[in-house]
Amino acid sequence: LNQRLLASQLQVVKSASNIASQHGVTLYLVGGTVRDILLGKNLSDVDLSAVGSSHEFVEALANAFDSQIVSESQFGTSKLNCGEIDIDLATARTESYIHPGALPKVSPGSIYEDLSRRDFTINSMAISLETESWGELIDPFDGQKDLHHGLIRTLHQNSFIDDSTRMLRAVRYAQRLGFQLSPKTEQLIRRDLIYLDCIKGDRIRHEFQRIFLEPR
């Protein structure tokens, strides 16, 4: 972390870790932030997952950084603007889907449960920000191995049924990173394309907007 994060980013992360400890919250770097750290890429924002998060903790973060809470969602996620650094803070959670295309039902969970709900192995890693285990990589799905081999791989065979927009994200990440879809993931996309019809138009539009922002 000392080598890969800018000084300003490292200071934000350390301060957030201290505030989390004061509020009984366990904090982790997660998702795209961990992926890009391992790839040696510059970070445009910081993704955090908080086990035992609370509104008081989010407010304490915002106050400490003299920042604004830009947005909050029904899924326990918040975005904070800290000057040149944006923080995406998510409450560690589990997700379940009533039917294909449905928004998930969520409940608080452990960091392992939080990683298990994510889209691809390369986005399902965490780095501990606890004092006792600072910098420890948590990688239950071999995401680091897939990074090394340049693969986009789903966590389970129903991933695209649960959330079909992941198919669009699979292609977006593959193009951005110069990776390949794993054979099984490509097979699942071909099998599950029909489930895109279950997704509401605004969610499809959002994915295309993100695609159009990509350099490639």
Coordinates of C-alpha atoms in Angstrom, one line a residue:
L1 CA 0.0 0.0 0.0
N2 CA 2.8 2.4 0.8
Q3 CA 4.3 1.8 -2.7
R4 CA 1.1 1.8 -4.7
L5 CA -1.0 4.6 -3.2
L6 CA -0.4 8.3 -3.6
A7 CA 0.5 10.0 -0.3
S8 CA -2.8 11.7 -0.3
Q9 CA -4.7 8.5 -0.8
L10 CA -2.7 6.7 1.8
Q11 CA -3.4 9.4 4.3
V12 CA -7.2 9.1 3.6
V13 CA -7.1 5.3 4.0
K14 CA -5.2 5.5 7.3
S15 CA -7.5 8.2 8.7
A16 CA -10.5 6.1 7.6
S17 CA -9.1 3.1 9.3
N18 CA -8.6 5.0 12.6
I19 CA -12.2 6.4 12.5
A20 CA -13.5 2.9 11.7
S21 CA -11.7 1.5 14.8
Q22 CA -13.2 4.2 17.0
H23 CA -16.7 3.2 15.8
G24 CA -16.2 -0.6 16.0
V25 CA -16.2 -0.9 12.3
T26 CA -13.8 -3.2 10.4
L27 CA -12.6 -1.6 7.1
Y28 CA -11.2 -3.1 3.9
L29 CA -10.1 -1.9 0.5
V30 CA -12.1 -3.9 -2.0
G31 CA -13.1 -4.5 -5.6
G32 CA -11.6 -2.4 -8.4
T33 CA -9.2 -0.6 -6.0
V34 CA -7.5 -3.9 -5.0
R35 CA -7.5 -5.0 -8.6
D36 CA -5.8 -1.8 -9.8
I37 CA -3.3 -1.8 -6.9
L38 CA -2.2 -5.3 -7.9
L39 CA -2.0 -4.3 -11.5
G40 CA 0.1 -1.2 -10.6
K41 CA -2.5 1.2 -12.0
N42 CA -3.2 4.7 -10.8
L43 CA -6.3 5.0 -8.7
S44 CA -9.0 7.5 -9.5
D45 CA -11.1 6.7 -6.4
V46 CA -11.0 4.4 -3.4
D47 CA -13.5 1.5 -2.8
L48 CA -14.1 0.6 0.8
S49 CA -16.2 -2.1 2.5
A50 CA -17.2 -1.7 6.1
V51 CA -18.2 -4.6 8.3
G52 CA -20.5 -3.3 11.0
S53 CA -21.0 0.1 9.3
S54 CA -23.4 2.7 10.6
H55 CA -24.7 6.1 9.6
E56 CA -22.7 7.6 12.4
F57 CA -19.5 6.1 11.0
V58 CA -20.3 7.6 7.5
E59 CA -21.0 11.0 9.0
A60 CA -17.8 10.8 11.0
L61 CA -15.8 10.1 7.9
A62 CA -17.4 13.0 6.1
N63 CA -16.7 15.3 9.0
A64 CA -13.1 14.2 9.3
F65 CA -12.4 14.8 5.7
D66 CA -14.5 18.0 5.5
S67 CA -16.3 16.3 2.6
Q68 CA -19.8 16.0 1.3
I69 CA -21.8 12.8 1.2
V70 CA -22.5 12.9 -2.6
S71 CA -25.0 10.1 -2.6
E72 CA -26.4 7.2 -0.5
S73 CA -28.3 4.2 -1.8
Q74 CA -30.8 1.7 -0.5
F75 CA -28.1 -0.9 -0.6
G76 CA -26.0 0.7 2.2
T77 CA -23.5 2.4 -0.1
S78 CA -22.3 6.0 0.1
K79 CA -20.1 8.2 -2.0
L80 CA -17.9 10.8 -0.4
N81 CA -16.0 13.5 -2.2
C82 CA -12.7 14.3 -0.4
G83 CA -11.2 16.9 -2.6
E84 CA -9.3 15.1 -5.4
I85 CA -10.3 11.7 -4.0
D86 CA -13.7 10.0 -4.1
I87 CA -14.5 7.3 -1.6
D88 CA -17.1 4.7 -2.5
L89 CA -18.1 3.1 0.9
A90 CA -20.2 0.0 1.0
T91 CA -21.6 -1.9 4.0
A92 CA -20.4 -5.5 3.8
R93 CA -23.5 -7.4 2.9
T94 CA -25.1 -10.5 1.4
E95 CA -27.4 -10.4 -1.5
S96 CA -30.3 -12.6 -2.7
Y97 CA -32.4 -12.4 -5.9
I98 CA -36.1 -13.3 -6.0
H99 CA -36.0 -13.7 -9.7
P100 CA -33.8 -12.9 -12.7
G101 CA -33.5 -9.2 -13.3
A102 CA -34.7 -8.3 -9.8
L103 CA -32.8 -5.9 -7.6
P104 CA -31.1 -7.8 -4.8
K105 CA -32.4 -8.1 -1.2
V106 CA -29.5 -7.2 1.1
S107 CA -28.5 -7.8 4.7
P108 CA -25.3 -7.1 6.6
G109 CA -22.6 -9.7 6.2
S110 CA -19.0 -10.6 6.7
I111 CA -16.2 -9.6 4.4
Y112 CA -16.2 -13.1 2.9
E113 CA -19.9 -12.9 2.2
D114 CA -19.4 -9.4 0.7
L115 CA -16.8 -10.8 -1.7
S116 CA -19.0 -13.7 -2.6
R117 CA -21.7 -11.5 -3.9
R118 CA -19.4 -9.7 -6.5
D119 CA -19.2 -10.1 -10.2
F120 CA -15.8 -11.5 -11.1
T121 CA -12.9 -13.0 -9.3
I122 CA -10.6 -10.1 -10.1
N123 CA -13.1 -7.8 -8.3
S124 CA -13.6 -10.1 -5.4
M125 CA -10.4 -9.4 -3.4
A126 CA -10.0 -7.3 -0.3
I127 CA -7.1 -5.7 1.6
S128 CA -7.4 -5.4 5.4
L129 CA -7.1 -2.0 6.9
E130 CA -7.1 -3.3 10.5
T131 CA -4.0 -2.4 12.5
E132 CA -3.3 -6.1 13.3
S133 CA -3.6 -7.2 9.7
W134 CA -2.8 -4.1 7.8
G135 CA -2.2 -4.8 4.1
E136 CA -3.2 -8.5 4.3
L137 CA -4.8 -9.7 1.0
I138 CA -8.0 -11.7 1.2
D139 CA -8.5 -13.6 -2.0
P140 CA -11.0 -16.5 -1.6
F141 CA -11.7 -16.9 -5.3
D142 CA -8.1 -16.8 -6.7
G143 CA -8.6 -13.4 -8.2
Q144 CA -4.8 -12.7 -8.1
K145 CA -4.2 -15.8 -10.2
D146 CA -6.8 -14.7 -12.8
L147 CA -5.1 -11.3 -12.9
H148 CA -1.8 -13.0 -13.6
H149 CA -3.4 -15.0 -16.4
G150 CA -5.5 -12.1 -17.8
L151 CA -8.9 -13.8 -17.3
I152 CA -12.4 -12.5 -16.5
R153 CA -14.1 -15.3 -14.6
T154 CA -17.5 -15.4 -12.8
L155 CA -17.8 -16.6 -9.2
H156 CA -20.6 -19.1 -9.9
Q157 CA -22.7 -20.5 -12.8
N158 CA -25.8 -18.4 -11.9
S159 CA -24.0 -15.1 -11.8
F160 CA -25.5 -13.8 -15.1
I161 CA -28.9 -15.0 -14.1
D162 CA -28.8 -13.1 -10.9
D163 CA -27.6 -9.9 -12.6
S164 CA -27.4 -10.0 -16.4
T165 CA -25.8 -6.6 -16.6
R166 CA -22.6 -8.4 -15.5
M167 CA -22.4 -9.7 -19.1
L168 CA -21.9 -6.1 -20.3
R169 CA -19.4 -5.5 -17.5
A170 CA -17.4 -8.6 -18.5
V171 CA -16.8 -7.3 -22.0
R172 CA -16.0 -3.8 -20.7
Y173 CA -13.4 -5.1 -18.3
A174 CA -11.9 -7.4 -20.9
Q175 CA -11.5 -4.5 -23.3
R176 CA -10.2 -2.1 -20.7
L177 CA -7.6 -4.5 -19.3
G178 CA -6.8 -6.5 -22.4
F179 CA -8.0 -9.7 -20.8
Q180 CA -9.9 -12.7 -22.1
L181 CA -13.1 -14.2 -20.9
S182 CA -12.5 -17.6 -19.3
P183 CA -14.0 -20.4 -21.5
K184 CA -16.6 -21.1 -18.9
T185 CA -17.6 -17.5 -18.5
E186 CA -18.0 -17.1 -22.3
Q187 CA -20.1 -20.2 -22.3
L188 CA -22.3 -18.8 -19.5
I189 CA -22.8 -15.5 -21.4
R190 CA -23.9 -17.4 -24.5
R191 CA -26.3 -19.5 -22.4
D192 CA -27.7 -16.6 -20.4
L193 CA -28.0 -13.8 -23.0
I194 CA -31.8 -14.1 -23.0
Y195 CA -31.9 -12.9 -19.4
L196 CA -30.9 -9.4 -20.5
D197 CA -34.5 -9.1 -21.5
C198 CA -35.4 -9.2 -17.8
I199 CA -33.3 -6.0 -17.0
K200 CA -35.0 -2.6 -16.9
G201 CA -34.0 -0.2 -19.6
D202 CA -32.4 2.4 -17.2
R203 CA -30.0 -0.2 -15.9
I204 CA -29.0 -1.2 -19.4
R205 CA -28.6 2.4 -20.3
H206 CA -26.3 3.0 -17.3
E207 CA -24.0 0.1 -18.4
F208 CA -23.8 1.6 -21.9
Q209 CA -23.0 5.0 -20.5
R210 CA -20.1 3.5 -18.6
I211 CA -19.0 1.6 -21.7
F212 CA -18.9 4.9 -23.7
L213 CA -16.7 6.4 -21.1
E214 CA -14.0 3.8 -21.7
P215 CA -11.0 4.7 -23.9
R216 CA -11.6 1.5 -25.9

